[in-house]
mmCIF file of N, CA, C and O in Angstrom:
data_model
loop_
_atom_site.group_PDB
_atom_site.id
_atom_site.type_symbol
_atom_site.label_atom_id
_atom_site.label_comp_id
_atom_site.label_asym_id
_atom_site.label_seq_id
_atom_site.Cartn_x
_atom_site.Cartn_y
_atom_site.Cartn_z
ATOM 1 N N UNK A 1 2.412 -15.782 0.259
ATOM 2 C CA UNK A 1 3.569 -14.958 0.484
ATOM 3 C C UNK A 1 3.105 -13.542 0.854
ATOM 4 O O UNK A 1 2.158 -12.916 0.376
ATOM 5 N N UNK A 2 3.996 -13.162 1.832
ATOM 6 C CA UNK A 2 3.257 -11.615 2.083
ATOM 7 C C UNK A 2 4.325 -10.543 1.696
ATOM 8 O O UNK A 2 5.440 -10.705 2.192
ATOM 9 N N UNK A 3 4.137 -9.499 0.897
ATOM 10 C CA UNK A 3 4.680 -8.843 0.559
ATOM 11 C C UNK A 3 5.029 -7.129 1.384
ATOM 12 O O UNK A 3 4.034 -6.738 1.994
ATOM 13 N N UNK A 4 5.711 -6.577 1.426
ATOM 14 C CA UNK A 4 5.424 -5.163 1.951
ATOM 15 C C UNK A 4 6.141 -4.372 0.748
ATOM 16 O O UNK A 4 7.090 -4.500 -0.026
ATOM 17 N N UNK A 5 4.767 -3.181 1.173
ATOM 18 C CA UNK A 5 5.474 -1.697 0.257
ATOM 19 C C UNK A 5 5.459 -0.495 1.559
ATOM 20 O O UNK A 5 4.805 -0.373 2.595
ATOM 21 N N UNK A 6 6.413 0.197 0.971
ATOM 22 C CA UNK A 6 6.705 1.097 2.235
ATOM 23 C C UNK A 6 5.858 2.324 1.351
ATOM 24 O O UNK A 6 5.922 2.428 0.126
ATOM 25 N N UNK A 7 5.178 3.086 2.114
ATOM 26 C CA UNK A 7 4.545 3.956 1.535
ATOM 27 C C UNK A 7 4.595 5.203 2.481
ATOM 28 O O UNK A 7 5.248 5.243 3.524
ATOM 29 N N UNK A 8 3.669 6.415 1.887
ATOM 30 C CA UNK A 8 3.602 7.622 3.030
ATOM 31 C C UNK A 8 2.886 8.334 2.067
ATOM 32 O O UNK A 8 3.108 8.530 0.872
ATOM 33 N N UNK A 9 1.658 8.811 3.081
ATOM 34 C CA UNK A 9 0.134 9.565 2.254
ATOM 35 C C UNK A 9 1.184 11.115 1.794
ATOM 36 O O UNK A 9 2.063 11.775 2.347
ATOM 37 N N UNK A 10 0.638 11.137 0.813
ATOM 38 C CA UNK A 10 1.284 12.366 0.049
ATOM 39 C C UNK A 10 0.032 13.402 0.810
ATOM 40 O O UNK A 10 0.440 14.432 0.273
ATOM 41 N N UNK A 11 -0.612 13.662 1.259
ATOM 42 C CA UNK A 11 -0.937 15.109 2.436
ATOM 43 C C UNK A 11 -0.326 15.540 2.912
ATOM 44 O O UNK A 11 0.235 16.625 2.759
ATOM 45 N N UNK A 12 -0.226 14.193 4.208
ATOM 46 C CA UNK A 12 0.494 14.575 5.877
ATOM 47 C C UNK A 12 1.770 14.308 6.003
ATOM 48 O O UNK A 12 2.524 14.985 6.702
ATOM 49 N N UNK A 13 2.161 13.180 5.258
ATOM 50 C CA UNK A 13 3.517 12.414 4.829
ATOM 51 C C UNK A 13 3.197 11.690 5.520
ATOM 52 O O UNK A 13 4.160 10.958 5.290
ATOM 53 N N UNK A 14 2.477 10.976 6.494
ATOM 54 C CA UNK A 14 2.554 9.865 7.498
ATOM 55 C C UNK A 14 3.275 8.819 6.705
ATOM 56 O O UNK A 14 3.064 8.718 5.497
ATOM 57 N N UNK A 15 4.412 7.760 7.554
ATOM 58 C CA UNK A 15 4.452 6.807 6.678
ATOM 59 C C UNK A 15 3.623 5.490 6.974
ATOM 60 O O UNK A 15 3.332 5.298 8.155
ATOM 61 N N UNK A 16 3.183 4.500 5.970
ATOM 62 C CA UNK A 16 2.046 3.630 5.969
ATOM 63 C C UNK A 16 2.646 2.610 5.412
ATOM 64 O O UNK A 16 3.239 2.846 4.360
ATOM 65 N N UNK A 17 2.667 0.996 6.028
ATOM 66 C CA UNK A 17 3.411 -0.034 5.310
ATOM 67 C C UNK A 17 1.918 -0.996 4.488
ATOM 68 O O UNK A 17 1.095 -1.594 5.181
ATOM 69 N N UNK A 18 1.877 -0.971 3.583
ATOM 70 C CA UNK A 18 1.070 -1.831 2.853
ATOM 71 C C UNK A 18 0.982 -3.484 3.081
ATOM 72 O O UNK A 18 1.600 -4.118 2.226
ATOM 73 N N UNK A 19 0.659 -3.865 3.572
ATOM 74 C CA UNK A 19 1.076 -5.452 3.643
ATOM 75 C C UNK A 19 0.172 -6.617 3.504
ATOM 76 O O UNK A 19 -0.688 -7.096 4.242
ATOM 77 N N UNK A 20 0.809 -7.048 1.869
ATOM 78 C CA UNK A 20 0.206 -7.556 1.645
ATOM 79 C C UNK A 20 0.101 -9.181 0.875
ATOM 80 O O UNK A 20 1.043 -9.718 0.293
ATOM 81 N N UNK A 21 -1.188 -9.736 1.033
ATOM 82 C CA UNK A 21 -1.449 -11.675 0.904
ATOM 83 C C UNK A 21 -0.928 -11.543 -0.439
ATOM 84 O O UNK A 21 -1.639 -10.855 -1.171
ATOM 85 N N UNK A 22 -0.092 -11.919 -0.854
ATOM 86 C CA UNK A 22 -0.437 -12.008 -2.287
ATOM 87 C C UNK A 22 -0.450 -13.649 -2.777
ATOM 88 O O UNK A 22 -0.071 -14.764 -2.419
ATOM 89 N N UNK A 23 -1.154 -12.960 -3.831
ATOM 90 C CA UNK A 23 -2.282 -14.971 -4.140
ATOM 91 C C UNK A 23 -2.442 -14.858 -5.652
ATOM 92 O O UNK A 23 -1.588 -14.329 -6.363
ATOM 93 N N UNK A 24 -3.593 -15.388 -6.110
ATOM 94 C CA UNK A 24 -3.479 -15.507 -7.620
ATOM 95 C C UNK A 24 -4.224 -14.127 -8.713
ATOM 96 O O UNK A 24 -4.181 -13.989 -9.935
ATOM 97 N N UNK A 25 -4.953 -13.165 -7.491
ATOM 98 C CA UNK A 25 -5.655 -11.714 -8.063
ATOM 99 C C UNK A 25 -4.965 -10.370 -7.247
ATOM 100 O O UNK A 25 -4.587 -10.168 -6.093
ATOM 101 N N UNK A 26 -5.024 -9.533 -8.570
ATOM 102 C CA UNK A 26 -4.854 -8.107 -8.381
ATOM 103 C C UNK A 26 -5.210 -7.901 -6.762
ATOM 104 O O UNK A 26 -5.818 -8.767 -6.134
ATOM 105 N N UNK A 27 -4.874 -6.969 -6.317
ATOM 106 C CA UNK A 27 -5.150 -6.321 -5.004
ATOM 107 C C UNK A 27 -6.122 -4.690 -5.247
ATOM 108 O O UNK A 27 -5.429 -3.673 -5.214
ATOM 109 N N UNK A 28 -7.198 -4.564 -5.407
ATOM 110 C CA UNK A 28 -7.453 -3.134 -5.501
ATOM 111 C C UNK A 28 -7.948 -2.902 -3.829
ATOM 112 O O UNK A 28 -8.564 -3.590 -3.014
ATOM 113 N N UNK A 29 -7.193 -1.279 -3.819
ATOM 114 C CA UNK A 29 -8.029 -0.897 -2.485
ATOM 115 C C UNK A 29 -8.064 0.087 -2.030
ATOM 116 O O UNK A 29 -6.970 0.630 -2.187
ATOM 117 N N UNK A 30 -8.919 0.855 -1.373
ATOM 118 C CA UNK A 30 -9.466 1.922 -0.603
ATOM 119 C C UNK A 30 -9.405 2.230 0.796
ATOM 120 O O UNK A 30 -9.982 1.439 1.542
ATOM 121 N N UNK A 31 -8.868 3.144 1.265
ATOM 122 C CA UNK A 31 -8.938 3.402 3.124
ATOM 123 C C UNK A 31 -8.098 5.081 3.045
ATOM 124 O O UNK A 31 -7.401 5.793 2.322
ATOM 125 N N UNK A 32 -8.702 5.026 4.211
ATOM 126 C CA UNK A 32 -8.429 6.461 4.683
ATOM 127 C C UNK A 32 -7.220 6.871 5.601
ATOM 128 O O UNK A 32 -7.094 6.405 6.734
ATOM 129 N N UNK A 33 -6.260 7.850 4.999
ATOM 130 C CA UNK A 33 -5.384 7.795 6.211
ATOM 131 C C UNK A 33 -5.340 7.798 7.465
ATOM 132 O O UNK A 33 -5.236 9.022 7.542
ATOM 133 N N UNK A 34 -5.328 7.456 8.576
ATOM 134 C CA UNK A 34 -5.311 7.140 9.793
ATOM 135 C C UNK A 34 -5.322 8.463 10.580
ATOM 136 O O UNK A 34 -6.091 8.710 11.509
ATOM 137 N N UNK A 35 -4.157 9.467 9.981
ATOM 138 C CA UNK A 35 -3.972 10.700 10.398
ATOM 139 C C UNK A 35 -4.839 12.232 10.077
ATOM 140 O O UNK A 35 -5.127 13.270 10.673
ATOM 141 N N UNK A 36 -4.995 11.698 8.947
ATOM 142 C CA UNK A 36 -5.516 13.276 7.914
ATOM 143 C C UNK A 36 -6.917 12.699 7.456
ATOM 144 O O UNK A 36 -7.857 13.491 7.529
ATOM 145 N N UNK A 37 -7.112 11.744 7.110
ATOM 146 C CA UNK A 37 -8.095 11.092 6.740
ATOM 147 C C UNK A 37 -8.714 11.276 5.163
ATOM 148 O O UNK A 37 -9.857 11.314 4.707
ATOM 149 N N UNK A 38 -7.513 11.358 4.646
ATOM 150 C CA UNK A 38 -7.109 11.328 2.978
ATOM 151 C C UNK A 38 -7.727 10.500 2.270
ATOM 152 O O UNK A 38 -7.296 9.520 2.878
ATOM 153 N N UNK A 39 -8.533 9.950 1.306
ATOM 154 C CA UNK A 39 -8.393 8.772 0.785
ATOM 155 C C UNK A 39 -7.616 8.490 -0.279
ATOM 156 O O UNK A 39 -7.346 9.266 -1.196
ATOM 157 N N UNK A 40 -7.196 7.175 -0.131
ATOM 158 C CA UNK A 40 -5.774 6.550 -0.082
ATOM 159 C C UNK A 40 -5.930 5.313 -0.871
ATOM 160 O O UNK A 40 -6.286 4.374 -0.159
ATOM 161 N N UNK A 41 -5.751 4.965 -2.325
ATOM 162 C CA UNK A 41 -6.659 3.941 -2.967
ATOM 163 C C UNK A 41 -5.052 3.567 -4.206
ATOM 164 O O UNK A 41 -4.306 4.505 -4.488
ATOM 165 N N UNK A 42 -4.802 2.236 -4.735
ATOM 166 C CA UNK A 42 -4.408 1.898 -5.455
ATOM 167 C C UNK A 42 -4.602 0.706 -6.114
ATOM 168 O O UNK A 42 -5.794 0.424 -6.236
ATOM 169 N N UNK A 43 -3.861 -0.055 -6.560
ATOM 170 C CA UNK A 43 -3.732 -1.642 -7.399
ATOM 171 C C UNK A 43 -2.237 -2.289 -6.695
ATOM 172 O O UNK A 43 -1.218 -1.893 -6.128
ATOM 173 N N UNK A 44 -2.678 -3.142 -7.013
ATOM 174 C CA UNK A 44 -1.076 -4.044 -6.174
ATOM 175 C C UNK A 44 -1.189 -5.141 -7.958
ATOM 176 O O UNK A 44 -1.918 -4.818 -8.896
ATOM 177 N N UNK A 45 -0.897 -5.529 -7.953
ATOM 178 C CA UNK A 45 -1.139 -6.123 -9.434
ATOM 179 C C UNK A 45 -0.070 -7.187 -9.099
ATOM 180 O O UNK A 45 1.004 -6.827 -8.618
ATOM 181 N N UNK A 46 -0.396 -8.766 -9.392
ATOM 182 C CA UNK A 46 0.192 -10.036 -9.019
ATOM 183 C C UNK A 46 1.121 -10.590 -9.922
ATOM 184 O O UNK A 46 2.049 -11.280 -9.500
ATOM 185 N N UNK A 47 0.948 -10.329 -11.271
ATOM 186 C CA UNK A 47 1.056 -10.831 -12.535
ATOM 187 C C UNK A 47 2.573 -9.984 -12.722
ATOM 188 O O UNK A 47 3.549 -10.283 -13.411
ATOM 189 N N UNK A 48 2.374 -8.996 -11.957
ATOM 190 C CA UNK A 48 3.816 -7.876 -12.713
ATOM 191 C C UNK A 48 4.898 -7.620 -11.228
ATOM 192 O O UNK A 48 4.663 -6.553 -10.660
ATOM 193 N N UNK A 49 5.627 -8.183 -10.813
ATOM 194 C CA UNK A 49 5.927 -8.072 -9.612
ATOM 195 C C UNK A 49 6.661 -6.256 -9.374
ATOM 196 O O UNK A 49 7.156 -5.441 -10.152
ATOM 197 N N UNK A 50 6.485 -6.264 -8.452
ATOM 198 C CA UNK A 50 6.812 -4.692 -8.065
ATOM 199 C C UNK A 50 6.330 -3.452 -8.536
ATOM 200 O O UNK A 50 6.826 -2.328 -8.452
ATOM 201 N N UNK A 51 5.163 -3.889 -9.102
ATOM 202 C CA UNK A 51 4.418 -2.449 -10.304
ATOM 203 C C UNK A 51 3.084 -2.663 -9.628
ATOM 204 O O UNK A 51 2.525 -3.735 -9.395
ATOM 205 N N UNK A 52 2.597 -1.176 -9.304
ATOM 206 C CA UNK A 52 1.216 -1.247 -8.273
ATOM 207 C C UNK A 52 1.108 0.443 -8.675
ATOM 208 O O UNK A 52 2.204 1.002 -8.705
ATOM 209 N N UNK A 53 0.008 1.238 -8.958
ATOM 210 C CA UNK A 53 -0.846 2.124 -8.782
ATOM 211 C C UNK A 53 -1.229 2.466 -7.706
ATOM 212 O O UNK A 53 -1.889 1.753 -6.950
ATOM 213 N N UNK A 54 -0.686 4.190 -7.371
ATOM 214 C CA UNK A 54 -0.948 4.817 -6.171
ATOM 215 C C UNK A 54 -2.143 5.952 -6.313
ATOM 216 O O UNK A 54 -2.131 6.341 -7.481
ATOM 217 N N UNK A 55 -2.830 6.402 -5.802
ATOM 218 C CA UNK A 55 -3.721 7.338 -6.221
ATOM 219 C C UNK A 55 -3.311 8.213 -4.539
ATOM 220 O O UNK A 55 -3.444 7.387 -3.636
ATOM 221 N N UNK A 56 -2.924 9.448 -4.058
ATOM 222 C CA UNK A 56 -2.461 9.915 -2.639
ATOM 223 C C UNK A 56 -1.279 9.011 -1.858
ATOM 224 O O UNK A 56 -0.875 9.366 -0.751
ATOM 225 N N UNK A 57 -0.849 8.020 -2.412
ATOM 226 C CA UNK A 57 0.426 7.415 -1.888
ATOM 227 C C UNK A 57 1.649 7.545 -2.576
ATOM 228 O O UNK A 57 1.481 7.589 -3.794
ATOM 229 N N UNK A 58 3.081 7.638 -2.128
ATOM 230 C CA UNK A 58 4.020 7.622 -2.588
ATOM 231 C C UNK A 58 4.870 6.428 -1.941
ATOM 232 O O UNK A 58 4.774 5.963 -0.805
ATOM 233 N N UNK A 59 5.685 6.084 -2.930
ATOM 234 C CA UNK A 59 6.903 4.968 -1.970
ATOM 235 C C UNK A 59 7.926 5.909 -1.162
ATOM 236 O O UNK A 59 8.095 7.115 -1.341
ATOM 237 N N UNK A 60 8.545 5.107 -0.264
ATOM 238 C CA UNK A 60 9.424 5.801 0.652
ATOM 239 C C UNK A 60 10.304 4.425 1.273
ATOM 240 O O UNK A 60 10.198 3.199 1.312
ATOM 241 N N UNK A 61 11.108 5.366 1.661
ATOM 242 C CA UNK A 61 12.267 4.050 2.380
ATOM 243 C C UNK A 61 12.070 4.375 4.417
ATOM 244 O O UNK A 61 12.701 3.839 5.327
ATOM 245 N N UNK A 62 11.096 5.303 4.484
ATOM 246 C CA UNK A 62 10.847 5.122 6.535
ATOM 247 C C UNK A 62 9.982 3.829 6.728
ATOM 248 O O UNK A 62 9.219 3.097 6.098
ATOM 249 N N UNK A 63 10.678 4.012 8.254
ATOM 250 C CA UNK A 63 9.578 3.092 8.641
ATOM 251 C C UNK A 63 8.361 3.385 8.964
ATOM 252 O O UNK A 63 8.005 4.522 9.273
ATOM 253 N N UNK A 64 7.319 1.991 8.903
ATOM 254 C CA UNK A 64 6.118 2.905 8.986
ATOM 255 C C UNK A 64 5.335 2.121 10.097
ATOM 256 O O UNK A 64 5.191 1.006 10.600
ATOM 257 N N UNK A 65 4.749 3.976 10.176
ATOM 258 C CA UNK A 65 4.278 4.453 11.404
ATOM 259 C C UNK A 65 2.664 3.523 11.655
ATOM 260 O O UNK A 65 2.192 3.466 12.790
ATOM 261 N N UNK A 66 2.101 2.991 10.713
ATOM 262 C CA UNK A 66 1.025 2.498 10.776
ATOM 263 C C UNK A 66 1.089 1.313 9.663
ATOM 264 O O UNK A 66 1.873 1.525 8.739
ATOM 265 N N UNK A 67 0.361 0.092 9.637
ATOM 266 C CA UNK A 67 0.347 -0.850 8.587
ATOM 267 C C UNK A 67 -1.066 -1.045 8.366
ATOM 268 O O UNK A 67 -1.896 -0.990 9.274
ATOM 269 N N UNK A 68 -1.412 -1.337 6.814
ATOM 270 C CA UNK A 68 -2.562 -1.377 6.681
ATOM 271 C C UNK A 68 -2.512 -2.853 5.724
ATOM 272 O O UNK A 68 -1.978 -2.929 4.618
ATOM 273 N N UNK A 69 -3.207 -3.990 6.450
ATOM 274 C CA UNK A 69 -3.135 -5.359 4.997
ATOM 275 C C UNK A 69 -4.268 -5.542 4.439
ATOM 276 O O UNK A 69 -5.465 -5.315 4.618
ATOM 277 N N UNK A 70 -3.333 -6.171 3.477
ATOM 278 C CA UNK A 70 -4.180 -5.975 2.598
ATOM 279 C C UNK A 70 -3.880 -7.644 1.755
ATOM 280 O O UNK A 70 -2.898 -8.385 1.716
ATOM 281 N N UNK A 71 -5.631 -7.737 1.010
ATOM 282 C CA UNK A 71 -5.818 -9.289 0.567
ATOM 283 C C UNK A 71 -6.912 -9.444 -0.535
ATOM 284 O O UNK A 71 -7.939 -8.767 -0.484
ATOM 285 N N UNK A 72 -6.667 -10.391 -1.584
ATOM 286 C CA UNK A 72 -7.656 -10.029 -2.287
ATOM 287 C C UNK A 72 -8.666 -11.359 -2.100
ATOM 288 O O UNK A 72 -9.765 -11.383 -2.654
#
């Protein structure tokens, strides 16, 4: 099942859609914003649906301007 989170780097605000495999493990991950070149790292966590750790990301309701997937 693939999931999306709508996101946007708390720097630049770019918005960034997360998208992601989800399967039977956590999601941890690392990348750089596309724009500002922020790093941009959280948890997607499988076990707890809709609860994930942002470290420079925020949720948002735009659309987004770039997608980054993600898989564990």
């Amino acid at each position: 099942m693939v999931h999306r989170i709508h996101t946007k780097c708390n720097l630049c605000n770019t918005p960034i859609i997360l998208r992601c495999q989800m399967g039977e493990f956590d999601i941890p991950f690392v990348f750089n914003c596309p724009c500002c070149s922020a790093e941009l790292s959280g948890t997607i966590f499988v076990d707890e649906p809709d609860y994930y750790t942002f470290s420079g990301l925020s949720m948002t309701n735009e659309n987004g301007k770039y997608i980054k997937e993600l898989s564990s």
